[in-house]
Coordinates of C-alpha atoms in Angstrom, one line a residue:
Chain A
M817 CA 78.4 47.1 56.1
T818 CA 77.1 45.5 53.0
S819 CA 73.3 46.0 52.7
S820 CA 72.0 49.1 51.2
I821 CA 70.7 51.8 53.5
K822 CA 67.8 54.1 52.5
V823 CA 68.4 57.7 53.6
G824 CA 65.5 60.1 53.1
L825 CA 66.9 63.4 52.0
K826 CA 65.3 66.8 52.6
F827 CA 66.5 70.3 51.9
C828 CA 65.1 73.4 53.7
G829 CA 64.5 75.6 50.6
S830 CA 67.6 77.7 50.9
C831 CA 66.3 81.2 51.5
N832 CA 69.4 82.1 53.5
P833 CA 72.1 79.7 52.4
H834 CA 75.2 80.0 54.7
I835 CA 76.2 76.8 53.0
Q836 CA 75.4 75.4 49.6
V837 CA 73.1 72.6 50.4
G838 CA 73.4 70.8 47.1
Q839 CA 77.2 70.9 47.4
I840 CA 77.1 69.4 51.0
Y841 CA 74.9 66.6 49.8
R842 CA 77.3 65.8 47.0
E843 CA 80.2 65.8 49.5
I844 CA 78.4 63.5 51.8
K845 CA 77.7 61.1 48.9
E846 CA 81.4 61.1 48.0
E847 CA 82.4 60.5 51.6
A848 CA 80.1 57.6 51.7
L849 CA 81.5 56.1 48.6
R850 CA 85.1 56.5 50.0
A851 CA 84.0 54.9 53.2
G852 CA 82.3 52.0 51.3
L853 CA 79.0 52.8 52.9
D854 CA 76.1 51.8 50.6
L855 CA 73.7 54.7 51.0
K856 CA 70.7 55.1 48.8
F857 CA 69.4 58.7 49.0
R858 CA 65.7 58.9 48.4
P859 CA 63.1 61.6 48.5
W860 CA 62.3 62.4 52.1
D861 CA 58.6 61.5 51.8
E862 CA 59.2 58.0 50.4
P863 CA 58.1 55.3 52.9
G864 CA 60.6 52.9 54.4
C865 CA 63.6 55.2 54.8
D866 CA 66.0 54.0 57.5
L867 CA 67.1 57.5 58.3
L868 CA 66.4 61.1 57.5
L869 CA 69.1 63.5 56.4
I870 CA 68.0 67.1 56.6
I871 CA 70.3 69.7 55.0
S872 CA 69.4 73.4 55.8
G873 CA 71.2 76.4 54.5
C874 CA 71.4 78.2 57.9
P875 CA 71.2 77.3 61.6
A876 CA 67.5 78.2 61.7
D877 CA 67.0 74.6 60.6
C878 CA 63.4 75.3 59.6
A879 CA 62.7 72.3 57.3
E880 CA 59.5 70.6 58.3
R881 CA 59.9 67.0 59.5
P882 CA 57.7 64.3 58.1
A883 CA 55.4 62.4 60.4
H884 CA 57.3 59.0 60.3
A885 CA 59.8 58.5 63.1
A886 CA 63.0 57.5 61.3
G887 CA 66.2 58.6 63.0
E888 CA 67.5 62.0 61.9
V889 CA 70.8 63.7 61.0
A890 CA 70.5 67.4 60.6
V891 CA 73.1 69.6 58.9
A892 CA 72.0 73.3 59.3
G893 CA 74.5 75.9 58.2
E894 CA 77.7 75.2 60.0
T895 CA 76.1 73.0 62.6
L896 CA 75.5 69.3 62.8
N897 CA 72.7 68.0 65.0
R898 CA 72.6 71.5 66.6
N899 CA 76.4 71.5 67.5
P900 CA 78.9 73.8 65.7
C901 CA 80.8 72.1 62.9
S902 CA 83.1 73.9 60.6
R903 CA 82.3 73.9 56.8
G904 CA 85.4 71.8 56.0
R905 CA 84.3 69.0 58.4
L906 CA 80.6 69.0 57.7
A907 CA 80.4 66.2 55.2
K908 CA 82.8 63.9 57.1
E909 CA 81.1 64.5 60.4
A910 CA 77.6 64.1 58.9
L911 CA 78.5 60.8 57.4
R912 CA 79.9 59.7 60.8
S913 CA 76.6 60.7 62.4
I914 CA 74.7 58.8 59.7
A915 CA 76.7 55.6 60.4
K916 CA 76.2 56.0 64.1
N917 CA 72.5 56.3 63.7
L918 CA 72.2 53.0 61.7
Chain B
M580 CA 49.6 67.8 39.5
M581 CA 52.5 70.1 39.5
R582 CA 53.5 71.6 36.2
T583 CA 57.1 71.9 35.0
D584 CA 58.4 75.3 33.8
L585 CA 58.2 74.1 30.2
E586 CA 54.7 72.8 30.6
Y587 CA 53.7 76.1 32.0
I588 CA 55.1 78.0 29.1
D589 CA 53.6 75.5 26.6
S590 CA 50.2 75.9 28.3
L591 CA 50.2 79.7 27.6
R592 CA 50.6 78.9 23.9
R593 CA 47.3 77.1 23.9
L594 CA 45.4 80.1 25.3
N595 CA 43.7 82.7 23.1
T596 CA 44.7 85.6 25.3
V597 CA 44.0 89.0 23.7
I598 CA 47.0 91.3 24.4
Y599 CA 47.9 94.7 23.0
A600 CA 51.3 96.3 23.5
S601 CA 52.5 99.6 22.1
G602 CA 49.5 99.8 19.8
E603 CA 50.0 96.3 18.4
K604 CA 47.9 93.2 18.9
L605 CA 50.3 90.4 19.8
D606 CA 49.9 87.1 17.8
N607 CA 52.7 85.3 19.7
F608 CA 53.0 86.9 23.1
V609 CA 54.9 84.0 24.6
D610 CA 58.0 84.7 22.5
H611 CA 57.5 88.5 22.4
P612 CA 60.6 90.3 23.9
L613 CA 58.4 92.6 26.0
I614 CA 56.5 89.7 27.6
R615 CA 59.0 86.8 27.6
P616 CA 61.1 87.9 30.6
H617 CA 58.0 88.0 32.8
I618 CA 57.0 84.5 31.6
N619 CA 60.5 83.3 32.5
A620 CA 60.2 84.8 35.9
A621 CA 56.8 83.1 36.5
A622 CA 58.2 79.8 35.1
I623 CA 60.7 79.8 37.9
T624 CA 57.9 79.2 40.4
Y625 CA 57.2 75.9 38.6
K626 CA 60.8 74.9 38.2
M627 CA 61.9 75.5 41.8
A628 CA 58.9 73.5 43.1
L629 CA 60.3 70.4 41.4
D630 CA 63.9 71.1 42.5
P631 CA 64.7 69.0 45.6
E632 CA 66.8 71.9 46.9
F633 CA 63.8 74.3 47.0
E634 CA 60.8 72.1 47.2
G635 CA 60.8 72.3 51.0
L636 CA 59.6 75.9 50.6
L637 CA 57.7 75.7 47.3
T638 CA 55.6 72.6 47.9
V639 CA 53.2 71.7 50.7
K640 CA 50.4 69.1 51.4
S641 CA 47.0 70.3 50.4
H642 CA 44.5 70.4 53.3
L643 CA 41.8 69.6 50.8
T644 CA 43.2 66.6 49.0
G645 CA 46.3 65.5 50.9
K646 CA 48.3 65.7 47.7
K647 CA 51.6 67.5 47.3
I648 CA 51.0 70.9 45.6
N649 CA 52.7 74.0 44.6
R650 CA 52.6 76.4 47.6
F651 CA 51.2 79.1 45.4
T652 CA 47.9 77.2 45.3
H653 CA 47.8 76.5 49.0
I654 CA 45.5 77.8 51.8
H655 CA 47.6 78.7 54.9
Q656 CA 46.9 76.3 57.7
S657 CA 49.2 77.6 60.4
P658 CA 51.7 80.4 61.3
E659 CA 54.4 78.1 60.0
D660 CA 52.7 78.1 56.6
L661 CA 52.8 81.9 56.6
V662 CA 56.5 81.9 57.6
K663 CA 57.3 79.4 54.8
K664 CA 55.5 81.7 52.3
V665 CA 57.8 84.6 53.2
K666 CA 60.9 82.4 53.0
M667 CA 59.7 81.0 49.7
L668 CA 59.3 84.5 48.3
R669 CA 62.8 85.5 49.4
A670 CA 64.3 82.3 47.9
I671 CA 62.6 82.9 44.5
S672 CA 63.5 86.6 44.3
Q673 CA 67.1 85.7 44.9
Q674 CA 67.0 83.6 41.7
T675 CA 65.1 86.1 39.5
G676 CA 66.0 89.5 40.9
S677 CA 62.5 90.4 39.8
C678 CA 58.8 89.8 40.4
Y679 CA 57.4 86.4 39.5
Q680 CA 53.8 87.5 39.8
R681 CA 52.1 84.5 41.4
C682 CA 51.7 85.9 44.9
V683 CA 48.7 88.1 43.9
G684 CA 46.5 85.2 43.0
F685 CA 47.8 83.3 46.0
D686 CA 46.7 86.0 48.3
G687 CA 43.4 86.3 46.5
I688 CA 42.4 82.7 47.0
N689 CA 43.4 82.9 50.7
A690 CA 41.5 86.1 51.3
L691 CA 38.4 84.7 49.5
Y692 CA 38.7 81.3 51.3
S693 CA 38.0 82.9 54.7
T694 CA 35.6 85.6 53.4
T695 CA 33.3 83.2 51.5
Y696 CA 33.1 81.1 54.7
D697 CA 32.0 84.2 56.7
I698 CA 29.5 85.2 54.0
D699 CA 27.9 81.8 54.0
Q700 CA 27.6 81.8 57.8
Q701 CA 25.6 85.1 57.6
Y702 CA 23.6 84.6 54.4
G703 CA 23.4 80.8 53.9
T704 CA 25.0 81.1 50.5
E705 CA 27.2 78.5 49.0
Y706 CA 30.3 80.6 48.0
H707 CA 32.7 78.7 50.3
R708 CA 31.8 75.3 48.7
R709 CA 32.4 76.9 45.3
M710 CA 35.7 78.4 46.5
K711 CA 36.9 75.1 47.8
N712 CA 36.1 73.5 44.4
Y713 CA 37.9 76.3 42.6
I714 CA 41.0 75.9 44.8
E715 CA 41.0 72.1 44.2
H716 CA 40.8 72.9 40.5
L717 CA 43.8 75.3 40.9
Q718 CA 45.8 72.7 42.9
E719 CA 45.0 70.0 40.3
T720 CA 45.9 72.2 37.2
D721 CA 48.7 74.3 38.9
N722 CA 47.2 77.2 37.0
M723 CA 48.6 80.7 37.6
V724 CA 46.0 83.2 38.8
V725 CA 45.9 87.0 38.7
G726 CA 44.5 88.6 41.8
A727 CA 42.4 91.3 40.0
M728 CA 41.6 93.9 42.6
T729 CA 42.5 97.4 41.7
D730 CA 39.8 99.3 39.7
P731 CA 40.7 102.4 37.6
K732 CA 38.6 104.4 40.2
G733 CA 37.9 107.5 38.1
D734 CA 37.2 110.3 40.6
R735 CA 38.7 109.1 43.8
G736 CA 36.5 111.4 45.8
L737 CA 33.4 109.6 44.6
K738 CA 32.0 106.1 45.5
P739 CA 31.7 103.5 42.7
G740 CA 28.0 104.2 42.1
Q741 CA 28.5 108.0 42.1
Q742 CA 31.0 108.0 39.2
D743 CA 30.0 109.7 35.9
D744 CA 31.0 106.5 34.2
P745 CA 29.7 103.4 36.0
D746 CA 32.5 101.3 34.6
M747 CA 35.2 102.9 36.7
Y748 CA 34.7 99.9 39.0
V749 CA 34.0 96.4 37.8
H750 CA 30.3 95.7 38.3
V751 CA 27.5 93.2 37.5
V752 CA 25.4 94.3 34.5
E753 CA 23.3 91.2 34.2
K754 CA 22.3 88.1 36.2
N755 CA 20.5 85.1 34.8
D756 CA 20.0 81.4 35.5
E757 CA 23.4 80.5 34.1
G758 CA 25.5 83.2 35.8
I759 CA 26.4 86.9 35.7
V760 CA 27.8 89.4 33.2
I761 CA 30.5 91.8 34.4
R762 CA 31.9 95.1 32.9
G763 CA 34.7 97.4 33.9
A764 CA 38.5 97.1 34.1
K765 CA 41.3 96.3 36.5
A766 CA 44.5 98.3 36.5
H767 CA 48.1 97.3 37.2
Q768 CA 47.4 93.6 36.7
T769 CA 50.7 91.9 37.6
G770 CA 51.3 88.8 35.5
A771 CA 47.9 89.1 33.8
V772 CA 49.2 88.5 30.3
N773 CA 50.9 85.2 31.2
S774 CA 48.4 83.8 33.7
H775 CA 45.7 81.3 33.1
E776 CA 42.9 82.8 35.1
L777 CA 41.7 86.1 36.8
L778 CA 40.3 86.3 40.3
V779 CA 38.1 89.4 40.4
M780 CA 37.6 91.1 43.7
P781 CA 36.3 94.5 44.8
T782 CA 38.9 97.1 45.6
V783 CA 37.1 99.2 48.3
A784 CA 34.7 98.8 51.2
L785 CA 31.1 99.3 49.8
T786 CA 27.7 100.4 50.9
E787 CA 24.3 99.2 49.9
E788 CA 24.0 101.6 47.0
D789 CA 27.1 100.0 45.5
K790 CA 25.7 96.5 45.7
D791 CA 26.4 95.8 42.0
Y792 CA 30.0 96.5 42.6
A793 CA 30.3 93.8 45.3
V794 CA 31.4 91.1 43.0
S795 CA 34.0 88.4 43.1
C796 CA 34.5 85.7 40.5
A797 CA 37.0 83.7 38.6
V798 CA 37.4 84.3 34.8
P799 CA 39.6 82.5 32.3
I800 CA 42.3 84.8 31.1
D801 CA 41.1 84.4 27.5
A802 CA 37.4 84.6 28.2
P803 CA 35.4 86.4 25.5
G804 CA 35.4 90.1 26.3
V805 CA 38.7 90.1 28.2
I806 CA 41.4 92.4 26.7
H807 CA 44.8 93.1 28.2
I808 CA 46.7 96.3 27.4
F809 CA 50.3 95.7 28.4
G810 CA 52.0 98.5 30.4
R811 CA 55.2 100.3 29.4
Q812 CA 58.2 100.4 31.7
V813 CA 61.2 102.6 32.0
N814 CA 63.8 101.5 29.4
D815 CA 61.5 98.8 28.1
S816 CA 63.0 99.2 24.6
R817 CA 66.1 97.6 26.1
K818 CA 64.1 94.3 26.1
F819 CA 65.1 94.1 22.5
D820 CA 68.8 94.1 23.5
E821 CA 70.7 91.7 25.6
I822 CA 73.3 93.2 28.0
D823 CA 71.5 96.5 28.2
Q824 CA 68.4 94.8 29.7
G825 CA 70.4 94.3 32.9
N826 CA 68.5 91.2 33.8
A827 CA 68.3 89.6 30.4
C828 CA 66.3 86.6 31.5
F829 CA 63.8 87.9 34.0
G830 CA 63.1 91.5 33.2
V831 CA 61.9 94.0 35.9
V832 CA 58.9 94.0 38.1
G833 CA 55.8 92.0 37.1
G834 CA 54.8 93.0 33.6
E835 CA 51.6 94.8 34.4
A836 CA 48.5 95.3 32.2
L837 CA 45.3 97.2 32.1
T838 CA 42.7 94.4 31.8
I839 CA 39.3 95.2 30.3
F840 CA 36.1 93.3 31.0
E841 CA 33.7 94.0 28.2
D842 CA 30.5 92.2 29.2
V843 CA 32.2 89.0 30.3
F844 CA 30.0 86.1 31.3
V845 CA 30.8 84.1 34.4
P846 CA 28.9 80.9 35.4
W847 CA 27.5 80.8 38.9
E848 CA 30.0 78.1 40.0
R849 CA 32.8 80.6 39.6
V850 CA 31.0 83.4 41.4
F851 CA 32.2 84.0 45.0
M852 CA 30.5 87.2 46.0
C853 CA 27.5 88.9 44.3
G854 CA 25.9 91.7 46.1
E855 CA 27.1 91.0 49.7
Y856 CA 28.5 94.6 49.9
D857 CA 29.0 94.3 53.7
F858 CA 31.8 91.8 53.2
A859 CA 33.7 93.8 50.5
G860 CA 35.7 95.7 53.1
A861 CA 36.7 92.6 55.0
L862 CA 37.8 90.9 51.7
V863 CA 39.9 93.9 50.7
E864 CA 41.5 94.1 54.1
R865 CA 42.4 90.4 54.2
F866 CA 43.8 90.5 50.7
A867 CA 45.8 93.6 51.5
C868 CA 47.3 92.2 54.7
Y869 CA 48.4 88.9 52.9
H870 CA 49.8 91.0 50.1
R871 CA 51.7 93.4 52.4
Q872 CA 53.1 90.4 54.2
N873 CA 54.9 89.4 51.0
Y874 CA 57.1 92.4 50.6
G875 CA 59.8 91.7 53.2
G876 CA 60.2 88.3 51.5
C877 CA 60.2 89.2 47.8
K878 CA 61.9 92.6 48.2
G879 CA 64.2 91.1 50.7
G880 CA 65.4 88.6 48.0
V881 CA 65.6 91.3 45.4
S882 CA 67.6 93.5 47.9
D883 CA 70.0 90.5 48.5
V884 CA 70.8 90.7 44.8
I885 CA 71.2 94.5 44.9
V886 CA 73.6 94.2 47.9
G887 CA 75.5 91.6 45.9
A888 CA 75.7 93.8 42.8
S889 CA 76.8 96.7 45.0
T890 CA 79.5 94.6 46.5
A891 CA 80.6 93.4 43.1
I892 CA 80.8 96.9 41.6
A893 CA 82.7 98.2 44.6
K894 CA 85.3 95.5 44.1
M895 CA 85.4 96.2 40.3
N896 CA 86.0 99.9 41.2
G897 CA 88.7 99.0 43.6
V898 CA 87.0 100.6 46.6
E899 CA 85.6 97.6 48.5
R900 CA 88.0 98.1 51.5
A901 CA 87.1 101.8 52.0
S902 CA 85.4 102.1 55.4
H903 CA 82.5 104.3 54.0
I904 CA 81.8 101.6 51.4
K905 CA 81.7 98.9 54.1
D906 CA 79.4 101.1 56.1
K907 CA 77.0 101.6 53.2
I908 CA 76.9 97.8 52.5
V909 CA 76.1 97.3 56.2
E910 CA 73.3 99.8 56.0
M911 CA 71.8 98.0 53.0
I912 CA 71.9 94.7 54.8
H913 CA 70.4 96.3 57.9
L914 CA 67.5 97.7 55.8
T915 CA 67.0 94.4 54.0
E916 CA 66.8 92.4 57.1
T917 CA 64.5 95.0 58.8
V918 CA 61.9 94.6 56.1
Y919 CA 62.3 90.8 56.2
C920 CA 61.8 90.9 60.0
C921 CA 58.4 92.5 59.6
S922 CA 57.2 89.9 57.2
I923 CA 58.5 87.1 59.4
A924 CA 56.9 88.7 62.5
C925 CA 53.5 89.3 61.0
S926 CA 53.5 85.6 59.9
S927 CA 54.7 84.2 63.2
Q928 CA 51.8 86.2 64.8
G929 CA 49.3 84.8 62.4
R930 CA 45.9 83.8 63.7
P931 CA 43.1 81.4 62.7
T932 CA 39.9 82.6 61.0
P933 CA 36.6 80.8 61.5
S934 CA 37.2 79.0 58.2
G935 CA 40.3 77.3 59.7
A936 CA 42.7 79.2 57.4
Y937 CA 45.3 81.5 58.9
G938 CA 45.7 85.2 58.4
V939 CA 48.6 87.4 59.3
D940 CA 48.9 90.0 62.0
P941 CA 47.5 93.1 60.2
L942 CA 49.4 95.7 62.1
L943 CA 52.8 94.2 61.6
A944 CA 52.0 93.4 57.9
N945 CA 51.1 97.1 57.3
V946 CA 54.2 98.3 59.2
G947 CA 56.3 96.1 57.0
K948 CA 54.9 97.3 53.7
L949 CA 55.2 100.9 54.8
N950 CA 58.9 100.3 55.5
I951 CA 59.1 99.0 52.0
T952 CA 57.9 102.3 50.5
R953 CA 60.9 103.9 52.1
F954 CA 63.7 101.4 52.7
I955 CA 63.8 100.0 49.1
Y956 CA 64.3 103.6 47.9
E957 CA 67.1 104.0 50.5
I958 CA 68.7 100.6 49.5
C959 CA 68.6 101.7 45.9
R960 CA 70.0 105.2 46.7
I961 CA 72.9 103.7 48.5
S962 CA 73.6 101.3 45.6
H963 CA 73.7 104.4 43.3
D964 CA 76.1 106.0 45.7
I965 CA 78.4 103.0 45.6
A966 CA 78.2 102.4 41.9
G967 CA 79.1 105.9 40.7
G968 CA 77.8 108.0 37.9
L969 CA 78.6 105.5 35.2
L970 CA 75.4 103.9 36.2
A971 CA 73.6 106.7 34.4
T972 CA 76.0 107.5 31.6
L973 CA 77.1 104.1 30.3
P974 CA 76.9 103.9 26.4
S975 CA 75.0 101.2 24.6
E976 CA 76.1 97.5 24.4
K977 CA 76.1 98.1 20.6
D978 CA 79.1 100.5 21.3
L979 CA 80.7 97.9 23.4
K980 CA 80.5 95.4 20.6
H981 CA 81.3 97.9 17.8
P982 CA 84.4 97.0 15.7
E983 CA 85.8 100.5 15.8
I984 CA 84.7 102.1 19.1
G985 CA 84.4 98.8 21.1
P986 CA 88.1 98.8 21.9
Y987 CA 87.8 102.3 23.4
M988 CA 84.9 101.1 25.5
E989 CA 86.9 98.1 26.6
K990 CA 89.8 100.4 27.6
Y991 CA 87.9 103.2 29.3
I992 CA 85.1 101.2 31.1
K993 CA 87.7 99.0 32.7
G994 CA 88.0 99.1 36.5
V995 CA 90.6 97.0 38.5
S996 CA 93.0 94.9 36.5
G997 CA 91.8 91.3 36.0
T998 CA 88.1 92.2 35.7
P999 CA 86.9 92.2 32.1
S1000 CA 85.2 95.5 31.1
E1001 CA 82.1 93.6 30.0
E1002 CA 81.6 92.2 33.5
R1003 CA 81.7 95.7 34.9
Y1004 CA 79.3 96.8 32.2
R1005 CA 76.9 93.9 33.0
I1006 CA 76.9 94.6 36.8
L1007 CA 76.1 98.3 36.2
R1008 CA 73.3 97.4 33.9
L1009 CA 71.9 94.9 36.4
L1010 CA 72.0 97.6 39.1
E1011 CA 70.4 100.1 36.8
N1012 CA 67.6 97.7 35.9
M1013 CA 66.8 96.8 39.5
T1014 CA 67.2 100.2 41.2
A1015 CA 66.1 102.9 38.8
G1016 CA 62.7 103.4 37.4
T1017 CA 59.7 101.1 37.4
A1018 CA 61.0 98.8 40.2
L1019 CA 61.0 101.8 42.7
V1020 CA 57.5 102.9 41.9
E1021 CA 56.3 99.3 42.4
S1022 CA 57.8 99.4 46.0
M1023 CA 55.8 102.5 46.7
H1024 CA 52.4 101.5 45.3
G1025 CA 52.4 97.7 45.0
A1026 CA 49.9 96.2 47.6
G1027 CA 48.5 99.7 48.2
S1028 CA 50.0 103.2 48.5
P1029 CA 51.6 104.4 51.8
Q1030 CA 48.4 106.1 52.9
A1031 CA 46.5 102.8 52.8
Q1032 CA 49.0 101.3 55.2
R1033 CA 48.8 104.4 57.5
V1034 CA 45.0 104.1 57.7
M1035 CA 45.3 100.4 58.7
I1036 CA 48.1 101.2 61.2
L1037 CA 46.0 103.8 62.9
R1038 CA 43.0 101.5 63.0
Q1039 CA 45.1 98.6 64.4
G1040 CA 47.3 100.6 66.7
N1041 CA 45.2 100.3 69.8
L1042 CA 45.6 104.0 70.8
A1043 CA 43.1 103.8 73.6
H1044 CA 45.3 101.2 75.4
K1045 CA 48.4 103.3 74.9
E1046 CA 46.7 106.4 76.3
K1047 CA 45.5 104.4 79.3
L1048 CA 49.1 103.3 80.0
A1049 CA 50.3 106.9 80.0
R1050 CA 47.5 108.2 82.2
K1051 CA 48.1 105.5 84.7
L1052 CA 51.8 106.1 85.0
A1053 CA 51.2 109.9 85.2
G1054 CA 48.9 109.3 88.2
I1055 CA 45.7 110.4 86.4
E1056 CA 42.6 108.5 87.6
G1057 CA 39.6 107.6 85.4
E1058 CA 39.2 106.7 81.8
P1059 CA 40.2 108.9 78.9
D1060 CA 37.5 110.8 76.9

C-alpha cells in the first residue's frame, strides 16, 4: 500500500482509564511505521477521513461518534471492536483491523 | 473561541478585580500564593479542552452556533450531555485533586436557560432572548463565570424582606431606563476572585413581599462596587511553602470569597429576572439539582486520588499486603463508585424542559449529594486509618531540608527500603491536604447543606404511591387519608 490513508482519531476523555489512550495511539503509530502503512492521523472531525479510530480508556466505549459514516475501529479498554483483546496485543490487532477496513 | 490555559491566566491580569485577603488589598492577585493554586486549577479546564485525549469530554458542539465550545459554556441538550458532564468532572478532578470552580457558573447558565424560558411564557418578558445572547457571549469568549447564589441570610428564621438589615440578601435598590442597581453580598463564592463574570441568582423561594429580592443578572467581576474578600482555609499559610502544601500546584477546594455588591449597576440586557418572585424557587431548585449532580463526578475524581495516595502510603509503610488494608481500600473504592453511580444515574434519567434544555432527575441528584456529605468523610477517615498518625505529626519541610536536622528526618521518616523519605513525606502531605480540614466541610455544605437535600428527597419521594403499594399488599381497600 503506497497512498496515504487519513485516519480520524478520537479519544473518549479518559475518566476511567483502564489503558493509557495516548500510549496506545503511539504504539499503533509505531506498528504502522513498522508495517510500512502510511497512515495520517487527523482530528476526528476533519472532513474526508477514510476511517475513524476511536480509543477509549474503558470498555464503556462512550466516545460520541461523528455524523459522517467512515468505517470505524474501536479500542476500548482491553477490547477491540467489542471483542476482548489483551493489552499486549491491542496495538498490533488494532492496526490489523485498520488495514482490513481500508 | 476556546482559550488556552495561558490565555485564561493572562486575561485575569487585564481585569481590575478588587480583592482583599488577610487584611491586605492585592495588587497582583494572579501571582499571589494564596490565589495562584486556584487559578492553576481553573486553568486546567482550558488546557484539557485543547488536549486531544480529553477533548471528547471537555468540548461539545454549541446548539446555538454549531461551533465547538468548552463544555463549561454549554446548555445540556440530552441525557448523554448530562452524563458527559459527570465524566468530565471526574476526569478533571483526577488531574487536579482539587476543585476547579467552573461548574457553578455552568450550572447557573443551565438553570437560568430553562427558567427564563418559563418566565417569558408566563409574563411575555424577553429574559430568554437575553440569556441566549449572554450564553453566546460566554461561548465566544470562553469566560469563566461564578454562580453567585448563596446570600449571607442574616437571621435564618426570617424572610429576606423581614431582616433588620435589608442587605442580607441581594436586592434591587434602583431601576431606570438603562438598567438596575443591586446591593447586598454573596457568600462562599467559589472561584470568584479568578473568574471573569458573576451570575447573580436568588438563593431561596420568595413571596410577593420579597419582590425586590427576585433578581438575576450578570455582572463583570471587576464592575464598580464589586469587592471580593478572600476566605481563609485550614493550613493556608502552607501556600507559602512548597512540599507542605501537599498539592503544590492546585491547592485545596475552590478558593472561596465573600463578594460584596455595593450599589452595582447592571444594564437591562444582562438582567434575567427582576421581580418575578414566583420563579425564584424553581430557579433555585434547578440550580441546586444541577449542582448536586456534580459531586459524584468531581468528588469521585478527588477520591480516586485519595485512594491512590492511601495505596501508595500503605506500600511505603510496608503494609499493603495486610488483609485489613486491602479491605479498607476496597471500602474506599466502593464508596467512591457509589457516589459516582448516583451522578451517572440522575444524568441518565435526565428529562427535557419546555426550553429544550435537559435537567437531571432531582431525586437521584439529591440522594447523590446527601451521600457525599457522609461518604467523603468516611473515605477520608479510612485514609487516615491507613496512613497512620504521622499524617498529623509530621514536622515542617524546612526541617526536612535543614542542614543539621534534615538527616535525622531522612532517617526517621523512612518507610520501606528503596523509597526516599521525601516521597513518603510528600504523599502524607498530599493526603493531609485533601482529607483534613476545608475539603471535608466543602463536602458537607457545598451545593447546599444536608437538610436541603432531605427536604428535596421528601418532596420527590412519592410517599403516597409507596403507601398505596403497602396498603394494597396488606389487603386494605380504599385510598389512604
